Amino acid sequence: MTDSQYLNGRLAALSPPLKISVVNSSSHQRNAEATVLRQHGYLVKEVATAEEVDAISESDFPHLFVVNFRDEEGYRLAQKIRQRSIDVGVLLVVSSVNGNHREHPFQSGADNFLYRPYVFDELLAVVRSLTRRLGANMKVGYR
């Protein structure tokens, strides 16, 4: 075990689990993403529409959103999420980001993004990275 693995394990043991909302209109893909995240100790709620995101109460607001919608719809949702909270993490899954538009996910409010298609190890790596950033700001959410 490396020092980094030991430290990550100790931090995970001391911290409450990260609460994640997986937002994807495809029930198959949403369930797959949620399952992988749950297998790694995260508390996950599955959300199918932007309207469902709007309906999430303040007490149930997650620490992180994984938004896997078509690009423009995903960008709009990231903006809405960011308007509600500057503290929540936002990970966008996008089909492509060309040349001068690489900043578009960040301008829309995302903390990071993944290109579609991706492998679950990439998803987990980005979520772990955001977990480190969000760890100090975690508030009570899912029960």
CSV table of C-alpha atoms in Angstrom, one decimal:
chain,number,residue,atom,x,y,z
A,1,MET,CA,0.0,0.0,0.0
A,2,THR,CA,1.4,3.4,-1.0
A,3,ASP,CA,1.3,6.4,1.3
A,4,SER,CA,-1.3,8.0,-0.9
A,5,GLN,CA,-3.6,4.9,-0.8
A,6,TYR,CA,-3.2,4.9,3.0
A,7,LEU,CA,-4.0,8.6,3.4
A,8,ASN,CA,-7.0,8.3,1.0
A,9,GLY,CA,-8.3,5.3,3.0
A,10,ARG,CA,-7.8,7.2,6.3
A,11,LEU,CA,-9.6,10.3,5.0
A,12,ALA,CA,-12.5,8.2,3.7
A,13,ALA,CA,-12.8,6.5,7.1
A,14,LEU,CA,-13.0,9.9,8.8
A,15,SER,CA,-15.3,11.6,6.4
A,16,PRO,CA,-19.0,11.1,5.8
A,17,PRO,CA,-19.7,9.6,2.4
A,18,LEU,CA,-20.0,12.0,-0.5
A,19,LYS,CA,-23.6,12.5,-1.7
A,20,ILE,CA,-23.9,12.4,-5.5
A,21,SER,CA,-26.8,13.0,-7.8
A,22,VAL,CA,-26.4,11.2,-11.1
A,23,VAL,CA,-28.4,13.1,-13.7
A,24,ASN,CA,-29.0,11.2,-17.0
A,25,SER,CA,-32.1,10.7,-19.1
A,26,SER,CA,-31.0,7.2,-20.1
A,27,SER,CA,-32.1,4.9,-17.3
A,28,HIS,CA,-29.6,2.2,-18.3
A,29,GLN,CA,-26.6,4.5,-18.3
A,30,ARG,CA,-27.8,6.4,-15.2
A,31,ASN,CA,-28.1,3.1,-13.3
A,32,ALA,CA,-24.7,1.9,-14.5
A,33,GLU,CA,-23.0,5.1,-13.3
A,34,ALA,CA,-24.9,5.0,-10.0
A,35,THR,CA,-24.0,1.4,-9.4
A,36,VAL,CA,-20.3,2.0,-9.9
A,37,LEU,CA,-20.3,5.0,-7.6
A,38,ARG,CA,-22.2,3.1,-4.9
A,39,GLN,CA,-19.7,0.2,-5.1
A,40,HIS,CA,-17.1,2.7,-4.2
A,41,GLY,CA,-18.9,4.0,-1.1
A,42,TYR,CA,-20.7,7.0,-2.4
A,43,LEU,CA,-24.4,7.8,-1.5
A,44,VAL,CA,-26.1,8.1,-4.9
A,45,LYS,CA,-29.5,9.4,-6.0
A,46,GLU,CA,-30.6,8.9,-9.6
A,47,VAL,CA,-32.2,11.8,-11.4
A,48,ALA,CA,-33.7,11.6,-14.9
A,49,THR,CA,-34.6,15.2,-15.7
A,50,ALA,CA,-33.7,18.9,-15.1
A,51,GLU,CA,-37.1,19.3,-13.5
A,52,GLU,CA,-36.2,16.7,-10.9
A,53,VAL,CA,-33.0,18.6,-10.2
A,54,ASP,CA,-35.0,21.8,-9.7
A,55,ALA,CA,-37.2,19.9,-7.2
A,56,ILE,CA,-34.4,18.8,-4.9
A,57,SER,CA,-34.8,20.5,-1.6
A,58,GLU,CA,-32.0,22.4,0.2
A,59,SER,CA,-31.7,19.7,2.8
A,60,ASP,CA,-31.4,17.0,0.1
A,61,PHE,CA,-29.0,18.9,-2.1
A,62,PRO,CA,-26.0,16.7,-2.9
A,63,HIS,CA,-22.3,17.5,-2.7
A,64,LEU,CA,-21.8,16.6,-6.3
A,65,PHE,CA,-23.8,16.4,-9.5
A,66,VAL,CA,-22.7,14.1,-12.4
A,67,VAL,CA,-24.6,15.5,-15.4
A,68,ASN,CA,-24.7,13.3,-18.5
A,69,PHE,CA,-27.1,15.1,-20.8
A,70,ARG,CA,-26.7,16.2,-24.4
A,71,ASP,CA,-24.2,19.0,-24.4
A,72,GLU,CA,-26.3,22.2,-24.6
A,73,GLU,CA,-28.9,20.7,-22.2
A,74,GLY,CA,-26.0,19.7,-19.8
A,75,TYR,CA,-24.5,23.2,-20.0
A,76,ARG,CA,-27.8,24.8,-19.1
A,77,LEU,CA,-28.3,22.5,-16.2
A,78,ALA,CA,-24.8,23.1,-14.9
A,79,GLN,CA,-25.6,26.9,-15.0
A,80,LYS,CA,-28.8,26.3,-13.0
A,81,ILE,CA,-27.1,24.1,-10.5
A,82,ARG,CA,-24.2,26.7,-10.1
A,83,GLN,CA,-26.8,29.5,-9.6
A,84,ARG,CA,-28.3,27.5,-6.7
A,85,SER,CA,-25.0,26.8,-5.0
A,86,ILE,CA,-21.4,27.7,-5.5
A,87,ASP,CA,-20.3,25.0,-3.1
A,88,VAL,CA,-21.7,22.0,-5.0
A,89,GLY,CA,-19.4,20.1,-7.4
A,90,VAL,CA,-20.5,19.7,-11.0
A,91,LEU,CA,-19.1,17.1,-13.3
A,92,LEU,CA,-20.3,17.3,-16.9
A,93,VAL,CA,-20.1,14.4,-19.4
A,94,VAL,CA,-19.9,15.9,-22.9
A,95,SER,CA,-19.7,14.4,-26.4
A,96,SER,CA,-16.9,16.6,-27.6
A,97,VAL,CA,-15.3,20.0,-26.9
A,98,ASN,CA,-13.6,21.4,-30.0
A,99,GLY,CA,-10.8,23.9,-30.1
A,100,ASN,CA,-11.8,27.2,-28.8
A,101,HIS,CA,-14.8,25.8,-27.0
A,102,ARG,CA,-12.9,23.7,-24.4
A,103,GLU,CA,-13.7,26.4,-21.9
A,104,HIS,CA,-17.5,26.0,-22.4
A,105,PRO,CA,-18.0,23.3,-19.7
A,106,PHE,CA,-16.1,25.5,-17.2
A,107,GLN,CA,-18.0,28.7,-18.3
A,108,SER,CA,-21.3,26.9,-17.7
A,109,GLY,CA,-20.3,26.2,-14.1
A,110,ALA,CA,-18.7,22.7,-14.2
A,111,ASP,CA,-15.7,21.9,-12.1
A,112,ASN,CA,-14.6,19.3,-14.5
A,113,PHE,CA,-15.8,17.3,-17.5
A,114,LEU,CA,-15.4,13.9,-19.2
A,115,TYR,CA,-15.6,13.1,-22.9
A,116,ARG,CA,-18.2,10.6,-23.9
A,117,PRO,CA,-17.5,7.7,-24.2
A,118,TYR,CA,-15.5,7.2,-21.0
A,119,VAL,CA,-14.6,4.3,-18.8
A,120,PHE,CA,-15.7,4.1,-15.2
A,121,ASP,CA,-12.2,4.4,-13.9
A,122,GLU,CA,-12.1,7.9,-15.4
A,123,LEU,CA,-15.4,8.8,-13.7
A,124,LEU,CA,-14.1,7.5,-10.4
A,125,ALA,CA,-10.8,9.4,-10.7
A,126,VAL,CA,-12.6,12.7,-11.3
A,127,VAL,CA,-15.1,12.1,-8.5
A,128,ARG,CA,-12.2,11.3,-6.1
A,129,SER,CA,-10.5,14.5,-7.2
A,130,LEU,CA,-13.6,16.6,-6.6
A,131,THR,CA,-14.1,14.7,-3.3
A,132,ARG,CA,-10.8,16.1,-2.0
A,133,ARG,CA,-11.9,19.6,-2.9
A,134,LEU,CA,-15.4,19.3,-1.5
A,135,GLY,CA,-14.4,17.4,1.6
A,136,ALA,CA,-14.0,20.5,3.7
A,137,ASN,CA,-17.3,21.9,2.6
A,138,MET,CA,-19.5,18.9,3.0
A,139,LYS,CA,-22.9,19.6,4.6
A,140,VAL,CA,-25.7,17.3,5.7
A,141,GLY,CA,-27.8,16.1,2.9
A,142,TYR,CA,-29.3,12.7,2.1
A,143,ARG,CA,-30.6,10.8,5.0
